[in-house]
PDB file of C-alpha atoms in Angstrom:
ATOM      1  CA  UNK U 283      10.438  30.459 -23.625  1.00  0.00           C
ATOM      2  CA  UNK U 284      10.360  26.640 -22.687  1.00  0.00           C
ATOM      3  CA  UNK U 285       6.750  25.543 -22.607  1.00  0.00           C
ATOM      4  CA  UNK U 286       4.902  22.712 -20.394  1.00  0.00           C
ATOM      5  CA  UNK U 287       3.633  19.669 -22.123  1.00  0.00           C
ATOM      6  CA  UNK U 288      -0.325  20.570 -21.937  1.00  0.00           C
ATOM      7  CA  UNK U 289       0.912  23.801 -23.781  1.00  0.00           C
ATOM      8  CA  UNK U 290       2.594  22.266 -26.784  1.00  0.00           C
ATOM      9  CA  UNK U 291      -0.691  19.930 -26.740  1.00  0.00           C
ATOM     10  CA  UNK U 292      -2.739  22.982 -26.738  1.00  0.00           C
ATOM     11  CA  UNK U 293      -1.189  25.018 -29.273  1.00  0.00           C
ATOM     12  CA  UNK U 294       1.040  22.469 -31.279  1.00  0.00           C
ATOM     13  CA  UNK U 295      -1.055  19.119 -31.097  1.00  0.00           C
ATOM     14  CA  UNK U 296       1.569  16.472 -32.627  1.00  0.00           C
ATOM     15  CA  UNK U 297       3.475  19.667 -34.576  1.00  0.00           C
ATOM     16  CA  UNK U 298       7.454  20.401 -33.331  1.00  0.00           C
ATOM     17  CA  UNK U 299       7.120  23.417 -31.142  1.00  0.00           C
ATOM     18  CA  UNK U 300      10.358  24.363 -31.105  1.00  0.00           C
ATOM     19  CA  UNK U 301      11.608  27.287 -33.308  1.00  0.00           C
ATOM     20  CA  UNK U 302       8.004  28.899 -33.638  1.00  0.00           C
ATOM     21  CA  UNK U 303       6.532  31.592 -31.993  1.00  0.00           C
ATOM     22  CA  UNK U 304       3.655  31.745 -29.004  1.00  0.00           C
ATOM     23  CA  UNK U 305       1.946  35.155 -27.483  1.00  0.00           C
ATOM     24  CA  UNK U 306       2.102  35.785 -24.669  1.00  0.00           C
ATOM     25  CA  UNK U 307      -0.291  39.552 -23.415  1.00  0.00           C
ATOM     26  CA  UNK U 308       0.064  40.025 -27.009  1.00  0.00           C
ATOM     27  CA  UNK U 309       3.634  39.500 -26.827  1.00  0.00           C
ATOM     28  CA  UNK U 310       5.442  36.884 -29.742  1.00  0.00           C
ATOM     29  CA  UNK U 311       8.152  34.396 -27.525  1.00  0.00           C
ATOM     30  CA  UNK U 312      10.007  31.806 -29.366  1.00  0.00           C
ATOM     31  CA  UNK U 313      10.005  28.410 -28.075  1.00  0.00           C
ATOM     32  CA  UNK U 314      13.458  26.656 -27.495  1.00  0.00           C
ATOM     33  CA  UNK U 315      12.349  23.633 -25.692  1.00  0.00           C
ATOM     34  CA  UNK U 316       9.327  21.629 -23.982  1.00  0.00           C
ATOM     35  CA  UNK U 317       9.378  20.255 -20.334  1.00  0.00           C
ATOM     36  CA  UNK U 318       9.173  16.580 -19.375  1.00  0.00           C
ATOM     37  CA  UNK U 319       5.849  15.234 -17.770  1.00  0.00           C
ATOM     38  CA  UNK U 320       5.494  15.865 -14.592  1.00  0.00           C
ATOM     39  CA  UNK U 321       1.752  15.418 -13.788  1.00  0.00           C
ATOM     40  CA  UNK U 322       0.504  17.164 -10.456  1.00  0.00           C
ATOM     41  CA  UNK U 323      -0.764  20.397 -12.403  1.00  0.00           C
ATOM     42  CA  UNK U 324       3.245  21.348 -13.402  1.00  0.00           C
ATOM     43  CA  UNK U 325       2.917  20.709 -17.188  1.00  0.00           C
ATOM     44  CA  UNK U 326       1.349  23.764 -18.186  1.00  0.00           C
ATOM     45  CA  UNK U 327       3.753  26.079 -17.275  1.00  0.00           C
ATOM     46  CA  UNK U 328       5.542  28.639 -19.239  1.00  0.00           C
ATOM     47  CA  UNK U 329       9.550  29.186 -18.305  1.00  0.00           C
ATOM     48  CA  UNK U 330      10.961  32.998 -19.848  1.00  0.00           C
ATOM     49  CA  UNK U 331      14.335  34.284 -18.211  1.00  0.00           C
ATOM     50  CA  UNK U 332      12.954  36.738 -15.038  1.00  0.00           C
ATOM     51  CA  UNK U 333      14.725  39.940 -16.825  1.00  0.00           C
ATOM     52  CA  UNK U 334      12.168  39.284 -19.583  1.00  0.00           C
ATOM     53  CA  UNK U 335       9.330  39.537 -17.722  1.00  0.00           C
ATOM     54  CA  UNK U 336      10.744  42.616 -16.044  1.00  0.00           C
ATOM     55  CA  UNK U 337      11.055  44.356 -19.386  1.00  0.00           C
ATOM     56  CA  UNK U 338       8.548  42.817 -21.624  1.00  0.00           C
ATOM     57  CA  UNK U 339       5.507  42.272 -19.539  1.00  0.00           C
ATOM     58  CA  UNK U 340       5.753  44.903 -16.781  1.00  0.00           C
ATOM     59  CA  UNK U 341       6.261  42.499 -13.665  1.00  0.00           C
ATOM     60  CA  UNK U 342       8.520  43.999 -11.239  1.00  0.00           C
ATOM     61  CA  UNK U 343       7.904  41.459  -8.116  1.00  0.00           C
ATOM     62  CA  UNK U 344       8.320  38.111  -8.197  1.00  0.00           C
ATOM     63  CA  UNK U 345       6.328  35.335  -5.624  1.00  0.00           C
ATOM     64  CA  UNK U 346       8.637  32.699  -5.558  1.00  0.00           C
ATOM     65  CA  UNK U 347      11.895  31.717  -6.785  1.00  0.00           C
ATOM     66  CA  UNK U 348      13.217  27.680  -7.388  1.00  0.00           C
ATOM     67  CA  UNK U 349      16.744  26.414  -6.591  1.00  0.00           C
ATOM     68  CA  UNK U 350      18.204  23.186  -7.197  1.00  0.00           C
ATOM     69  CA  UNK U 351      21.088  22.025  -5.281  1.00  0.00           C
ATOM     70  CA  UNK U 352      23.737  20.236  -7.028  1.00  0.00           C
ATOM     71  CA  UNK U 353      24.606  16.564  -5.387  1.00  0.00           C
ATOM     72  CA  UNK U 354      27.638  17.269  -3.466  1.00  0.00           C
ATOM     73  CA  UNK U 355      26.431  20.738  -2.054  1.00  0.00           C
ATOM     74  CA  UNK U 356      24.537  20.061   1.674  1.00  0.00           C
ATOM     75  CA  UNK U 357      21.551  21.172   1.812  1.00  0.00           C
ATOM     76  CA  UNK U 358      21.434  23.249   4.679  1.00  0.00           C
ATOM     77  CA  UNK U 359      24.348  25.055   3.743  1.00  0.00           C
ATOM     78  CA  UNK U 360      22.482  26.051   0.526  1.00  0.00           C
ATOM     79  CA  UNK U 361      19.852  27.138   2.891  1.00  0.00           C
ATOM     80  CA  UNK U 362      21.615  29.394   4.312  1.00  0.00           C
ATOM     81  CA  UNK U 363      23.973  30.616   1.473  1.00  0.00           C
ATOM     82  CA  UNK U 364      20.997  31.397  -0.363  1.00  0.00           C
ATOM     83  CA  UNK U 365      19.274  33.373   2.773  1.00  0.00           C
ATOM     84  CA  UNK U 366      22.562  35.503   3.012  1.00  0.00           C
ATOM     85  CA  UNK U 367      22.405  36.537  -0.528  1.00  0.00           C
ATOM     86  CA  UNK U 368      18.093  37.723  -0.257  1.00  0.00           C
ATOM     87  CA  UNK U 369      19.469  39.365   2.957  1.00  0.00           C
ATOM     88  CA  UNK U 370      21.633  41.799   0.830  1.00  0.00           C
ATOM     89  CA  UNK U 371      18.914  43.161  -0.823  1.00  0.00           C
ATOM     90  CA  UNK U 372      15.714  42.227   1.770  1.00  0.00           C
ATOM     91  CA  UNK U 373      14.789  41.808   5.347  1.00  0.00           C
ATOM     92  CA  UNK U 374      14.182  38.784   7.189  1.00  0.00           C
ATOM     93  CA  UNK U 375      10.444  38.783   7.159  1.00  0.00           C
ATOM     94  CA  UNK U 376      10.252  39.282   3.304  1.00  0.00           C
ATOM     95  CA  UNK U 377      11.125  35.824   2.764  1.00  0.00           C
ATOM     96  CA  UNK U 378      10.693  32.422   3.316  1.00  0.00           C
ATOM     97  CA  UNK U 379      12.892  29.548   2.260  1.00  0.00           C
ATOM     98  CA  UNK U 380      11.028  26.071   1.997  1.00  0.00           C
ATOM     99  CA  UNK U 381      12.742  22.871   0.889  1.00  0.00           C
ATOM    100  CA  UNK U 382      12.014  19.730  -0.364  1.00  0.00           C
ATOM    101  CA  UNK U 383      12.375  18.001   2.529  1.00  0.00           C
ATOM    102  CA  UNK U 384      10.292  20.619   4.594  1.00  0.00           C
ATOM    103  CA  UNK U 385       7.257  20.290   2.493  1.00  0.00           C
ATOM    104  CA  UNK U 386       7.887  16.131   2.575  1.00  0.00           C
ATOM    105  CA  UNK U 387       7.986  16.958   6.889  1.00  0.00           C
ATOM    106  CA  UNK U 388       4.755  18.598   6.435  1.00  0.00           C
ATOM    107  CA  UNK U 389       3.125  16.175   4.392  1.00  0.00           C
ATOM    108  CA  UNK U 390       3.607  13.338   7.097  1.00  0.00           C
ATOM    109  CA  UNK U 391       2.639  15.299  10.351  1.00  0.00           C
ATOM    110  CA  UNK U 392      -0.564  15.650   7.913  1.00  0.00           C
ATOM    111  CA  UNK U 393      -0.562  11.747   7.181  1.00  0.00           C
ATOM    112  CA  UNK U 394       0.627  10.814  10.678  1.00  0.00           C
ATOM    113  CA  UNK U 395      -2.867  12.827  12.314  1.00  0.00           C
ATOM    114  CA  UNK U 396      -5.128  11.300   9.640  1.00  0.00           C
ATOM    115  CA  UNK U 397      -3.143   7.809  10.255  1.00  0.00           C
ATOM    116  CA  UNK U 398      -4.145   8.220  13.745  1.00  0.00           C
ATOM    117  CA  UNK U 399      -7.884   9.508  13.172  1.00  0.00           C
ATOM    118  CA  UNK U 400      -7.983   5.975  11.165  1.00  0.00           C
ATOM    119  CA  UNK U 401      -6.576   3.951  13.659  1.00  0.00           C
ATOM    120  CA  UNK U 402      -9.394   5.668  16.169  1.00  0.00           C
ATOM    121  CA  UNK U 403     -11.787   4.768  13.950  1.00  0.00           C
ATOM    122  CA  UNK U 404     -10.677   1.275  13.174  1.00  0.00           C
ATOM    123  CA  UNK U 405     -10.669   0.615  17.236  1.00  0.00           C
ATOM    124  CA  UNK U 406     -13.717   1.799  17.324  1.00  0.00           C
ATOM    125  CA  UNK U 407     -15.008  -0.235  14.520  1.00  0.00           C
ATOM    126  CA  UNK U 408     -13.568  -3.145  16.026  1.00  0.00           C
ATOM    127  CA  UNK U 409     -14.705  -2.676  19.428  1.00  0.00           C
ATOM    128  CA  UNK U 410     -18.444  -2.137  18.139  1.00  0.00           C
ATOM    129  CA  UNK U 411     -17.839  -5.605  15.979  1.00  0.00           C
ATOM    130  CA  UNK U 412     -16.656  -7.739  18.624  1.00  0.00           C
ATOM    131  CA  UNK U 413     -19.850  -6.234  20.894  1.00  0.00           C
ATOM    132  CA  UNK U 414     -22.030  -7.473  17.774  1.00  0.00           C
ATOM    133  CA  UNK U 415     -20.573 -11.250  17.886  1.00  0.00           C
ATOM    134  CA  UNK U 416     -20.743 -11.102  21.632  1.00  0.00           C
ATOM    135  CA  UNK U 417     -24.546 -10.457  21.508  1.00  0.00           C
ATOM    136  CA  UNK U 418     -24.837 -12.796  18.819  1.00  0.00           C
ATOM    137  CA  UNK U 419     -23.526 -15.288  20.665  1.00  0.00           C
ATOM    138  CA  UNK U 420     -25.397 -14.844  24.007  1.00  0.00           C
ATOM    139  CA  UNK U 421     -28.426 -14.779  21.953  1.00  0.00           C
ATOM    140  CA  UNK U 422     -27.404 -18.187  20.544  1.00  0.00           C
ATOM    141  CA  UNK U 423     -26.599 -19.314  24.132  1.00  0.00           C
ATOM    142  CA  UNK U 424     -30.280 -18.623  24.847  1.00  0.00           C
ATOM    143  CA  UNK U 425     -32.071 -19.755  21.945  1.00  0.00           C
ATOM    144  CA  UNK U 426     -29.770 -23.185  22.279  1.00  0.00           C
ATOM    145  CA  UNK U 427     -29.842 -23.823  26.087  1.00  0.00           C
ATOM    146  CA  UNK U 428     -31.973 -27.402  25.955  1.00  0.00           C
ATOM    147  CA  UNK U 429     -29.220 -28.553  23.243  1.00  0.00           C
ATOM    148  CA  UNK U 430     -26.844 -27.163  25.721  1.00  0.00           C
ATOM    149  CA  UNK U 431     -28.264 -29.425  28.163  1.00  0.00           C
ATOM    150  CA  UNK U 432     -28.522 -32.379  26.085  1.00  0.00           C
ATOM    151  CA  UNK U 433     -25.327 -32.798  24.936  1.00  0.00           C
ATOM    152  CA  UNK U 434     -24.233 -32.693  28.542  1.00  0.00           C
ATOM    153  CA  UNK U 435     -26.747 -35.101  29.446  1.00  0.00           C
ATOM    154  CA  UNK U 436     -25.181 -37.113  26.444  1.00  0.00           C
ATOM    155  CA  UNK U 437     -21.747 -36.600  27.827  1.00  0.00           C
ATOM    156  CA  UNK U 438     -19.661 -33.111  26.906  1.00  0.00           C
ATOM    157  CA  UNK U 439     -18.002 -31.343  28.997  1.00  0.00           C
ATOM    158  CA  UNK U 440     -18.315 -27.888  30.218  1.00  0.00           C
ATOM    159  CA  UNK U 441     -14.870 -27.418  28.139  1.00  0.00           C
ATOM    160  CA  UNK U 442     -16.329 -29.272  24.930  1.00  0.00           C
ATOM    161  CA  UNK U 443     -19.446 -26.707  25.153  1.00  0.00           C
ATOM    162  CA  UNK U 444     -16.826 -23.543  25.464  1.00  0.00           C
ATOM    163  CA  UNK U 445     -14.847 -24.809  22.598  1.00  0.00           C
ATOM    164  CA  UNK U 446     -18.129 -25.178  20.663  1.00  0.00           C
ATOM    165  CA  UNK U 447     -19.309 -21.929  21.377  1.00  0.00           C
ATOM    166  CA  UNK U 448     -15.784 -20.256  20.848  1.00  0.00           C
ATOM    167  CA  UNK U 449     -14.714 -21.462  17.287  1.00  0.00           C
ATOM    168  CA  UNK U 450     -18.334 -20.032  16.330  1.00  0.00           C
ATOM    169  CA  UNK U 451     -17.068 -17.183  17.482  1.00  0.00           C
ATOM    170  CA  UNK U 452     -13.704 -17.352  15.633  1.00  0.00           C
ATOM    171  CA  UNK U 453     -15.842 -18.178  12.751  1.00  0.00           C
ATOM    172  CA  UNK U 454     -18.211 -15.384  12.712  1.00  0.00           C
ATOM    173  CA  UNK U 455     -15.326 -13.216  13.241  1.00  0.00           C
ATOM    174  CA  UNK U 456     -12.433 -14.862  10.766  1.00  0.00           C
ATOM    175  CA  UNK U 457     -15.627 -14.808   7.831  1.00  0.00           C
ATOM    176  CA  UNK U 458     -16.141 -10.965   8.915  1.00  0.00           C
ATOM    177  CA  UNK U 459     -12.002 -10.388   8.471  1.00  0.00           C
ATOM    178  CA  UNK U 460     -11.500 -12.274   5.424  1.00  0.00           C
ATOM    179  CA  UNK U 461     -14.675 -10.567   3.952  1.00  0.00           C
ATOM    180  CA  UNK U 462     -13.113  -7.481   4.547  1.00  0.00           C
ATOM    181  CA  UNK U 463      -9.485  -8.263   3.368  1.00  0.00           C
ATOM    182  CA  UNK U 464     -11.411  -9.457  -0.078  1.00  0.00           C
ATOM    183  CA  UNK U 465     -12.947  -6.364  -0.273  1.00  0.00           C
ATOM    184  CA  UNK U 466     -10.227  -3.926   0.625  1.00  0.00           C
ATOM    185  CA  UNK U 467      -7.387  -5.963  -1.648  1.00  0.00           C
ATOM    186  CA  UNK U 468     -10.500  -5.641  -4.521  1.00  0.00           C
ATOM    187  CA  UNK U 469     -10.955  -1.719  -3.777  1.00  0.00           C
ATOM    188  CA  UNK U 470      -6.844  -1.554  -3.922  1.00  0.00           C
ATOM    189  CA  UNK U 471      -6.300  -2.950  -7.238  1.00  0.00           C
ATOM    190  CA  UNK U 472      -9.376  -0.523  -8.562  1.00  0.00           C
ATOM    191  CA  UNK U 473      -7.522   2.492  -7.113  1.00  0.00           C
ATOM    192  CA  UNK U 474      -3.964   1.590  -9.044  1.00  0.00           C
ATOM    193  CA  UNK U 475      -5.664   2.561 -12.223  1.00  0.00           C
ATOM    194  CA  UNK U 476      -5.944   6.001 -11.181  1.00  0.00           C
ATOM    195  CA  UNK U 477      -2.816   5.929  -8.607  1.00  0.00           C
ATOM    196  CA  UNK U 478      -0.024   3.775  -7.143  1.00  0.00           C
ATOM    197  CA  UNK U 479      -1.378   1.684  -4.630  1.00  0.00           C
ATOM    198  CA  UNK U 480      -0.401  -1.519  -3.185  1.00  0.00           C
ATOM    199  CA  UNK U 481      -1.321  -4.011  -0.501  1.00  0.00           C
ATOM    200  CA  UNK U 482       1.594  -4.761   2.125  1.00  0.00           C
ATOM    201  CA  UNK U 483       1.589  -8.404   2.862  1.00  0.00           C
ATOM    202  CA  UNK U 484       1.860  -7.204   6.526  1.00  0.00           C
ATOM    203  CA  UNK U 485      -1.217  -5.663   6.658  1.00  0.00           C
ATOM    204  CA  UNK U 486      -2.882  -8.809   5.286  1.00  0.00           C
ATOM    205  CA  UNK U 487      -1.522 -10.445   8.145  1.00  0.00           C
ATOM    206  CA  UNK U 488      -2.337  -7.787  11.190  1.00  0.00           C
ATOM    207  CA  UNK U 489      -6.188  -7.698   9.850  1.00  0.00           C
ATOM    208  CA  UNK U 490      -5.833 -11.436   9.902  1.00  0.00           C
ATOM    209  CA  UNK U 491      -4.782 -11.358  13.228  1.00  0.00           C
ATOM    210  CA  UNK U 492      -6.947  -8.572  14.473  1.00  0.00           C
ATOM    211  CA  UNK U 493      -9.675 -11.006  13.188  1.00  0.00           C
ATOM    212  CA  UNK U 494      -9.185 -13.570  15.020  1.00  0.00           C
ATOM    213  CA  UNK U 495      -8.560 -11.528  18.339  1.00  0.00           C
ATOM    214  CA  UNK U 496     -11.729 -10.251  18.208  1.00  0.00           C
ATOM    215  CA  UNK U 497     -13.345 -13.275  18.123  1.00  0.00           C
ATOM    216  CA  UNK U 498     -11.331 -15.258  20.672  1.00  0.00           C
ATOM    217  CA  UNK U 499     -11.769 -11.889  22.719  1.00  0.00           C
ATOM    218  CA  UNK U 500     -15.237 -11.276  22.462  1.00  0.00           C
ATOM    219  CA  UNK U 501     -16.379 -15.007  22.308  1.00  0.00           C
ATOM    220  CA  UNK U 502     -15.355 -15.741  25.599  1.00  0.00           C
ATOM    221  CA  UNK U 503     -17.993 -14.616  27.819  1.00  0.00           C
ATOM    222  CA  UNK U 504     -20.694 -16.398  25.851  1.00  0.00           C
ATOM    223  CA  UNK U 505     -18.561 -19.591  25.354  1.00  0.00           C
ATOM    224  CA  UNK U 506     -18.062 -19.555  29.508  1.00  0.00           C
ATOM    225  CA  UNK U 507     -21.660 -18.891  29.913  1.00  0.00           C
ATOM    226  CA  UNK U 508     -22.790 -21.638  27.939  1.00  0.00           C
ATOM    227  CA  UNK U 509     -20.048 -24.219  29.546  1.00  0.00           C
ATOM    228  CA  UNK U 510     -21.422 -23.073  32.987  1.00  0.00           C
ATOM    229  CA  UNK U 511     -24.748 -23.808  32.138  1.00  0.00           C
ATOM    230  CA  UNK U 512     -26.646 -26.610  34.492  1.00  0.00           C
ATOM    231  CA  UNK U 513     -27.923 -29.461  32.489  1.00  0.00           C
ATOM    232  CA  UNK U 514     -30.481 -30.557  34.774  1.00  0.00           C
ATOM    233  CA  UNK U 515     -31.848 -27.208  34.302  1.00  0.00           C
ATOM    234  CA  UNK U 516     -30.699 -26.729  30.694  1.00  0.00           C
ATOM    235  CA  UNK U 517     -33.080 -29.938  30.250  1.00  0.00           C
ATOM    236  CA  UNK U 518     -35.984 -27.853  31.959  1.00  0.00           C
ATOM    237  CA  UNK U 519     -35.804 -24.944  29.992  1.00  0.00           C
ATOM    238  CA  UNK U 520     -38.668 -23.565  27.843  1.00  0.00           C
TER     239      UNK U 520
END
């Protein structure tokens, strides 16, 4: 038998497995070699030659059989050479051949949907944000309206009051994104002690940008608002 790595731990410890004997359903195998690390719950395996198992242990079906191609053969010809030879001995619907590079298709439909229930949610979080600074702001409009009024009395401009109000905005919003790129590159390097994970420079750069989107986005009604506001009136105001 060849033996995973987890099973020389387990029964050898830091002993040379190879040339000794392992039971198996009270069965003695000797060991002629130990797998590489895989990870992924493949290293404690045990590998015996299928006519053994036939005569030995009393299994007469088999769930699954592994191929590997060799580098010059295509693969879907393989596919199919190996489908021919099952069909000699089975029908079509007692088999299924799955490849590599169907079980890597599968895997990212499965990321794509979850990549698009977290873009969903990210809009949404977004959306619900930039309604947060907008209400911020309009409340700020309100509680500042005889400032408003005095610094037109003094002299600004409608624009100078809409550029006031909208890089408080961008503020509010940029200290929100940055917050959150802090956080999320912090969370990132956490996670690569358990698994590979990295931060695309990219990304850094969209969430940057989404940033300060929202902000000019969603700072624009309050920052017109205020601009539009009267100062006679402003002046008035209790």
């Amino acid at each position: 038998v060849i033996i995973g790595p987890e099973v020389k731990d387990e029964l050898f410890s830091d002993e040379n497995p190879l040339d000794k004997e392992i039971t198996v359903e009270n069965k003695k195998f000797l060991v002629i070699g130990v797998l590489d690390a895989e990870g992924f719950g493949s290293d404690d395996r045990i590998i015996m030659p299928y006519t053994t198992i036939e005569d030995v242990m009393g299994i007469t079906q088999l769930s699954g059989i592994s191929a590997k191609v060799k580098d010059n053969v295509d693969l879907d010809q393989a596919v199919k050479a190996v489908s021919i030879a099952l069909l000699e001995d089975l029908k079509p619907d007692d088999f299924t051949i799955i490849t590599q590079k169907d079980i890597i298709d599968s895997v990212q439909s499965i990321l794509n949907i979850i990549s698009i229930g977290l873009s969903a949610v990210a809009g949404i979080s977004l959306l619900v944000g930039g309604i947060g600074i907008m209400n911020i702001m309009l409340v700020s409009v309100n509680e500042r309206i005889r400032e408003i009024g005095l610094r037109k009395a003094l002299g600004a401009t409608s624009l100078n009051i809409g550029i006031q109000f909208m890089l408080e905005s961008l503020i509010i919003s940029l200290g929100g994104g940055i917050t959150g790129i802090i956080l999320g590159y912090s969370l990132t390097l956490l996670l690569t002690n358990f698994f590979p994970a990295e931060v695309p420079l990219w990304t850094l750069a969209l969430s940057f940008s989404f940033s300060l989107i929202v902000g000019l986005v969603f700072g624009t009604y309050p920052a017109i608002k205020a601009s539009k506001k009267d100062p006679i009136e402003a002046l008035r105001y209790e």
